[in-house]
Coordinates of C-alpha atoms in Angstrom, one line a residue:
X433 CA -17.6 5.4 -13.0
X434 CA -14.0 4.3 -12.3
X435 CA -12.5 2.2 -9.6
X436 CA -8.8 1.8 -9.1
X437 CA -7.2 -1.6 -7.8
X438 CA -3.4 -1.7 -6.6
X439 CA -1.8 -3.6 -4.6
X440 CA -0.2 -3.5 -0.4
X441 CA 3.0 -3.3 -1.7
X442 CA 2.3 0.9 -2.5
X443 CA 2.0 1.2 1.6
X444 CA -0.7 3.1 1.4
X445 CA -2.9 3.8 4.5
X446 CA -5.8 2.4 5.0
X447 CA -7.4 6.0 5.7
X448 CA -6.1 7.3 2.6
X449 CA -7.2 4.7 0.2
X450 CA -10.9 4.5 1.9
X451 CA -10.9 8.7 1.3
X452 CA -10.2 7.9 -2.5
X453 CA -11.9 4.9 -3.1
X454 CA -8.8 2.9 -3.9
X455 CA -9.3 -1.3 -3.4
X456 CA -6.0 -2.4 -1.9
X457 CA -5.5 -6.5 -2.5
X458 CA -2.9 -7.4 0.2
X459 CA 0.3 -9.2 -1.0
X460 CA 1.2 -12.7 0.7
X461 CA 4.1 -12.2 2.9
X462 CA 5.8 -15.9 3.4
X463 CA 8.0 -16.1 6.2
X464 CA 9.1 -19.5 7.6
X465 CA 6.0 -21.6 7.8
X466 CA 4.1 -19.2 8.0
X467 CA 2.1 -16.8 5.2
X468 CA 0.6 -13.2 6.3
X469 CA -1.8 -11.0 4.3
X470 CA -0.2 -7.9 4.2
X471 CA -2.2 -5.4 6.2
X472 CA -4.6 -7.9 7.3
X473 CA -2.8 -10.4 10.0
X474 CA 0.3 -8.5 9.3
X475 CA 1.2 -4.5 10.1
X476 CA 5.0 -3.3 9.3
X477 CA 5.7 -3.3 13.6
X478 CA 4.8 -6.9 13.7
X479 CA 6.2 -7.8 10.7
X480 CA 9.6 -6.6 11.6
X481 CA 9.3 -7.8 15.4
X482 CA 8.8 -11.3 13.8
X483 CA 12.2 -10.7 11.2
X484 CA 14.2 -9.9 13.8
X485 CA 13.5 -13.2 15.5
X486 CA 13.7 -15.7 12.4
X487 CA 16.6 -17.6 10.9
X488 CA 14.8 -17.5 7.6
X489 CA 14.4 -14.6 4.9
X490 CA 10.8 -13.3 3.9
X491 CA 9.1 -13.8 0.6
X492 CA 6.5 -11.8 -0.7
X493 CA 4.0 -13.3 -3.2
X494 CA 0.9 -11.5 -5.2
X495 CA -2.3 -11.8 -4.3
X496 CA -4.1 -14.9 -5.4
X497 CA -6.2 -15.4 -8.3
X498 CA -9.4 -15.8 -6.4
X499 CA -8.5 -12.5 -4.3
X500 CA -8.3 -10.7 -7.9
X501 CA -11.5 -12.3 -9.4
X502 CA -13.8 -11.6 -6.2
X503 CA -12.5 -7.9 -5.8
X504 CA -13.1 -7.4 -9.9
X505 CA -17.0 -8.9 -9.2
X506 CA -17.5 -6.8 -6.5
X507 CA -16.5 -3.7 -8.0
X508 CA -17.9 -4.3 -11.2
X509 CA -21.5 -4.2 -9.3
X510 CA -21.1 -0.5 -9.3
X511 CA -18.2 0.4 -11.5
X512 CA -18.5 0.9 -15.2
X513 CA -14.7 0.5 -15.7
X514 CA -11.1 -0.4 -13.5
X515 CA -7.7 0.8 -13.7
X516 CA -5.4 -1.8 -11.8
X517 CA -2.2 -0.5 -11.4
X518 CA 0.1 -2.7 -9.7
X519 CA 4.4 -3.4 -8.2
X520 CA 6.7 -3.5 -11.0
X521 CA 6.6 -6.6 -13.0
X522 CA 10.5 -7.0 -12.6
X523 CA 9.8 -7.7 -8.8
X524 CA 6.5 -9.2 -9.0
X525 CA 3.8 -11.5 -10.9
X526 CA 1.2 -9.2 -9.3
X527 CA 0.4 -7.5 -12.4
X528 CA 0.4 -11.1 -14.4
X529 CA -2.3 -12.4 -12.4
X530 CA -4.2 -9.3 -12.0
X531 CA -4.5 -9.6 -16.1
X532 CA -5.3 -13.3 -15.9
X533 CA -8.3 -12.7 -13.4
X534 CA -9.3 -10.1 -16.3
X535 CA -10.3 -13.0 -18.3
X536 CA -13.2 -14.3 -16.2
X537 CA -14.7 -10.8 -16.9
X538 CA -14.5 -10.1 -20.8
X539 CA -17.3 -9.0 -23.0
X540 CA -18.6 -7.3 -20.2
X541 CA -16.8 -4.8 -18.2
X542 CA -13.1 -3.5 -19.4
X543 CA -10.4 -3.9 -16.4
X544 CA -6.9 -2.0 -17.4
X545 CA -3.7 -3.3 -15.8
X546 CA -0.9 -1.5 -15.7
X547 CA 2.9 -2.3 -14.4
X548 CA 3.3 0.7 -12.7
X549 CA 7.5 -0.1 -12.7
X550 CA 7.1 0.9 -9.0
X551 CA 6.9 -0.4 -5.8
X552 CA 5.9 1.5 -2.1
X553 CA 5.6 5.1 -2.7
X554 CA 6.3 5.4 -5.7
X555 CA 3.2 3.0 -6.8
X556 CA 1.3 4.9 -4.0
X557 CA 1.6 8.6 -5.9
X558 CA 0.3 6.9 -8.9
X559 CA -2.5 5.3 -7.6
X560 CA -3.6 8.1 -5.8
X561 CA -3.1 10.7 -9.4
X562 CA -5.3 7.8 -11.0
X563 CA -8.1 8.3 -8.0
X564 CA -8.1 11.5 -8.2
X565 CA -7.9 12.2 -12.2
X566 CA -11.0 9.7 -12.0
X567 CA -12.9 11.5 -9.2
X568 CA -12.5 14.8 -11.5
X569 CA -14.1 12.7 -14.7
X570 CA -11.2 11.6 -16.4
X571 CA -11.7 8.8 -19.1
X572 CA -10.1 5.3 -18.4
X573 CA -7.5 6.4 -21.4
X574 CA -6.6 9.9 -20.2
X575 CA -5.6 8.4 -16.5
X576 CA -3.4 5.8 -18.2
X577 CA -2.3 8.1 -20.0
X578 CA -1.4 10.5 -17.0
X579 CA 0.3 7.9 -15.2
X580 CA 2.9 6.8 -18.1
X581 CA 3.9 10.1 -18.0
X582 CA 4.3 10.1 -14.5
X583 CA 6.9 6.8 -14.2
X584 CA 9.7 8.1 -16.1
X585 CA 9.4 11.0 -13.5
X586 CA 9.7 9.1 -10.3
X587 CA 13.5 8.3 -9.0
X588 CA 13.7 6.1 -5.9
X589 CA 17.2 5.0 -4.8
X590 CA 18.0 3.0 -1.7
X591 CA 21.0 1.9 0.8
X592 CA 21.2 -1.6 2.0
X593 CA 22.3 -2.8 4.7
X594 CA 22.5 -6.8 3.8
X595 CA 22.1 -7.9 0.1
X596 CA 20.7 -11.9 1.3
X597 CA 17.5 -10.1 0.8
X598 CA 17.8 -9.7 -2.6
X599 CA 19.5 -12.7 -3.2
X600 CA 17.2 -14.4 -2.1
X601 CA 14.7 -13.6 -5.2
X602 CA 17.8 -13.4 -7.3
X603 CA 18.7 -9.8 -7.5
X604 CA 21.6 -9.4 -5.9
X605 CA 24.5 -10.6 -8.2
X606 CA 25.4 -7.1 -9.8
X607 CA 24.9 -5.8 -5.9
X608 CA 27.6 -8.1 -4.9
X609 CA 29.9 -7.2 -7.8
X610 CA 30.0 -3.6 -6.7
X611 CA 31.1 -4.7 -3.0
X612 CA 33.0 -7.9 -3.2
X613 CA 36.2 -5.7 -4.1
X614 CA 35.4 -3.2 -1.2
X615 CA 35.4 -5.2 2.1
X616 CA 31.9 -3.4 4.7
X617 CA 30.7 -1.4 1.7
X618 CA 27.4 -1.7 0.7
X619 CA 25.4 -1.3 -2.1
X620 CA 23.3 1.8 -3.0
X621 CA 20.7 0.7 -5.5
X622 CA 18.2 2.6 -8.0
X623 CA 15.1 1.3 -9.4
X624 CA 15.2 1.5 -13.0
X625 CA 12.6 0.7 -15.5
X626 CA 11.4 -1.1 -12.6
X627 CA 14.0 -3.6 -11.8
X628 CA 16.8 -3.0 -9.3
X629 CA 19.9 -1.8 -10.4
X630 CA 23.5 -1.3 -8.6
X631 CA 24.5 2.7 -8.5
X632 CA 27.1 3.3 -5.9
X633 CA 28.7 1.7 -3.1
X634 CA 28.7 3.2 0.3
X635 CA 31.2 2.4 3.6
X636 CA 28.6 3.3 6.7
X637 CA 25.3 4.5 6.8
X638 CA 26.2 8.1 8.0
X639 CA 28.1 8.0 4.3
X640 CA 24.8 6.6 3.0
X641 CA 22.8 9.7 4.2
X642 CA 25.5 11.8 1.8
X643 CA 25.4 10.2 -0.9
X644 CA 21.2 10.5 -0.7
X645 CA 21.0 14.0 -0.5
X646 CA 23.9 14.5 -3.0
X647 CA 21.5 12.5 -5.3
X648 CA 18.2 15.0 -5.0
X649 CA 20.2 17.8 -5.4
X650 CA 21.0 16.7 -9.0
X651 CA 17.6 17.4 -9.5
X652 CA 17.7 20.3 -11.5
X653 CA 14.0 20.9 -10.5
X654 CA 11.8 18.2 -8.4
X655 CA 7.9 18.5 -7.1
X656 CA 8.5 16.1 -4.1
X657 CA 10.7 14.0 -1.9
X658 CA 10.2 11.4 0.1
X659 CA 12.3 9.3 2.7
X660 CA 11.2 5.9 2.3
X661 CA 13.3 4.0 5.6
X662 CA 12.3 0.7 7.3
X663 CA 12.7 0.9 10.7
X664 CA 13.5 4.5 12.2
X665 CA 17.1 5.5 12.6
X666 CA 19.2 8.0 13.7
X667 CA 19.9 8.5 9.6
X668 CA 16.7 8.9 9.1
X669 CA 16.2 12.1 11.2
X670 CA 19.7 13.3 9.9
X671 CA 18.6 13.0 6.3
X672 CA 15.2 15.0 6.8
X673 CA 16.8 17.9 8.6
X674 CA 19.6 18.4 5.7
X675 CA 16.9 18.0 3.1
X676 CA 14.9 20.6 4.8
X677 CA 18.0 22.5 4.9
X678 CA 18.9 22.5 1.5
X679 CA 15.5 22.6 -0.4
X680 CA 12.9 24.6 2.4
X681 CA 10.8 25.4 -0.4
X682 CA 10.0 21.7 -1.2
X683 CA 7.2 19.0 0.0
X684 CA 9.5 16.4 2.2
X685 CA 8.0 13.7 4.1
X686 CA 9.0 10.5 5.7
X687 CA 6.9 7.2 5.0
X688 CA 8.5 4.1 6.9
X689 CA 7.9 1.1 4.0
X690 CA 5.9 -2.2 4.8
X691 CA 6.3 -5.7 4.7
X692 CA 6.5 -6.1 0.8
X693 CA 9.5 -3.9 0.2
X694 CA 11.4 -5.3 3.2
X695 CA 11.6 -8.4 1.7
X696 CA 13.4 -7.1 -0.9
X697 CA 15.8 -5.0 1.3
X698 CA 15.3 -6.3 4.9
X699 CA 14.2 -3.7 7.7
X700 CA 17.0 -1.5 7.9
X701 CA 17.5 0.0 4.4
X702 CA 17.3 3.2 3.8
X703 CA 15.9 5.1 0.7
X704 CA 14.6 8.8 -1.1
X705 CA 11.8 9.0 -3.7
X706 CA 12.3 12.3 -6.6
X707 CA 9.4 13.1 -8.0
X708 CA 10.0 15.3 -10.7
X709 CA 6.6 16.3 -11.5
X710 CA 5.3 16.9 -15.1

């Protein structure tokens, strides 16, 4: 039997992950003096009540050792072998201590971490193909397999509204370089071999909404979008509708992101996942 581990930062529901059997290990959320488990003493509508109210900039951190080590044990009780798959490495040291709490376990039970590259939905679709290929018998190599060839597949862009996010964890330099020369413009960013990466700059947010949909319809052939915003916005709405427009035939869904990822972007950015499909 396999389990699969990942993280809070793939925002996936608690119902969801209970129906597949995924273990999600909340991420640390610091904000002032305070630190949150994500999903525990923490949801996305308190979490961004509380933002708008502090003078200081959030911080997410991975899961401790000790939250790694007692999940592995517990699993291991039932579970021949686990597959955890975990945020990009480029944002996170999740998926460094996830393979350090392998250690207490070797000789006797074979853990697999993966960097999934990914963060929010795009970690969630692989975490749930990695359920699901191991609910249908799948071996422990022909799921990490799968999901390789999944990553290269999955495109998720964003609009920001304020780069201090970023800059905060020290991302934002090339994001300023695209703006500095453009006074109110704002970055729109790309997630590439899981670190984030400058794309475009953009005036207003009504422009942002544009320039998203202009970038799924360079798809030549996609399996699935999603609209990944923080906090719902009039954009939000008005980017669904002209994606349903212009591709009816496709799977579109909204999925507001948690804590994790607005650290990195702050509540208000605004973002689409391509899934090509393989």
């Amino acid at each position: 039997m396999i389990r699969i581990v990942t993280d809070s930062s793939s925002d996936i529901s608690t119902h969801l992950a209970t129906d597949l059997g995924i273990t999600v290990l909340p991420m640390r959320i610091s904000l002032g003096a305070k630190t949150y488990y994500d999903g525990v003493d923490v949801d996305r509508t308190d979490f961004y009540r509380q933002l708008t109210k502090s003078m200081v900039l959030p911080t997410a951190e991975p899961p401790l050792l000790e939250d790694f080590q007692q999940a592995y044990g517990q699993l291991l009780k039932s579970a021949e072998q686990l597959l955890s798959i975990h945020i990009s490495s480029k944002l996170s040291n999740t998926a460094r201590v996830a393979q350090e709490a392998t250690k207490a376990f070797l000789g006797r039970n074979k853990i697999t971490v993966v960097d999934s590259r990914m963060i929010s939905w795009g970690l969630e679709l692989l975490a749930i193909a990695s359920a699901e290929a191991a609910q249908q018998g799948a071996s422990i190599e022909e799921i990490v397999r799968l999901i390789r060839g999944m990553i290269p597949h999955i495109y998720m862009v964003f609009f920001i509204e304020n780069v201090d996010y970023l800059e905060r964890y020290g991302h934002a330099g090339r994001g300023r370089l695209l703006t500095d020369n453009l006074p109110g413009a704002r970055p729109l960013l790309i997630l590439e071999e899981g670190e984030i990466t400058p794309m475009d700059r953009v005036r207003t947010r009504g422009k942002s909404v544009d320039r998203l949909l202009e970038f799924v319809a360079e798809f030549a052939r996609f399996d699935r979008v999603v609209i990944l915003p923080g906090r719902l916005s009039d954009e939000t709405q008005t980017l669904f509708e002209r994606l349903v427009e212009a591709f009816p035939e496709k799977k579109l869904d909204v999925k507001p992101y948690g804590p994790t990822l607005a650290t990195y972007f702050g509540p208000d950015a605004l973002g689409v996942v391509v899934y090509e499909g393989i």
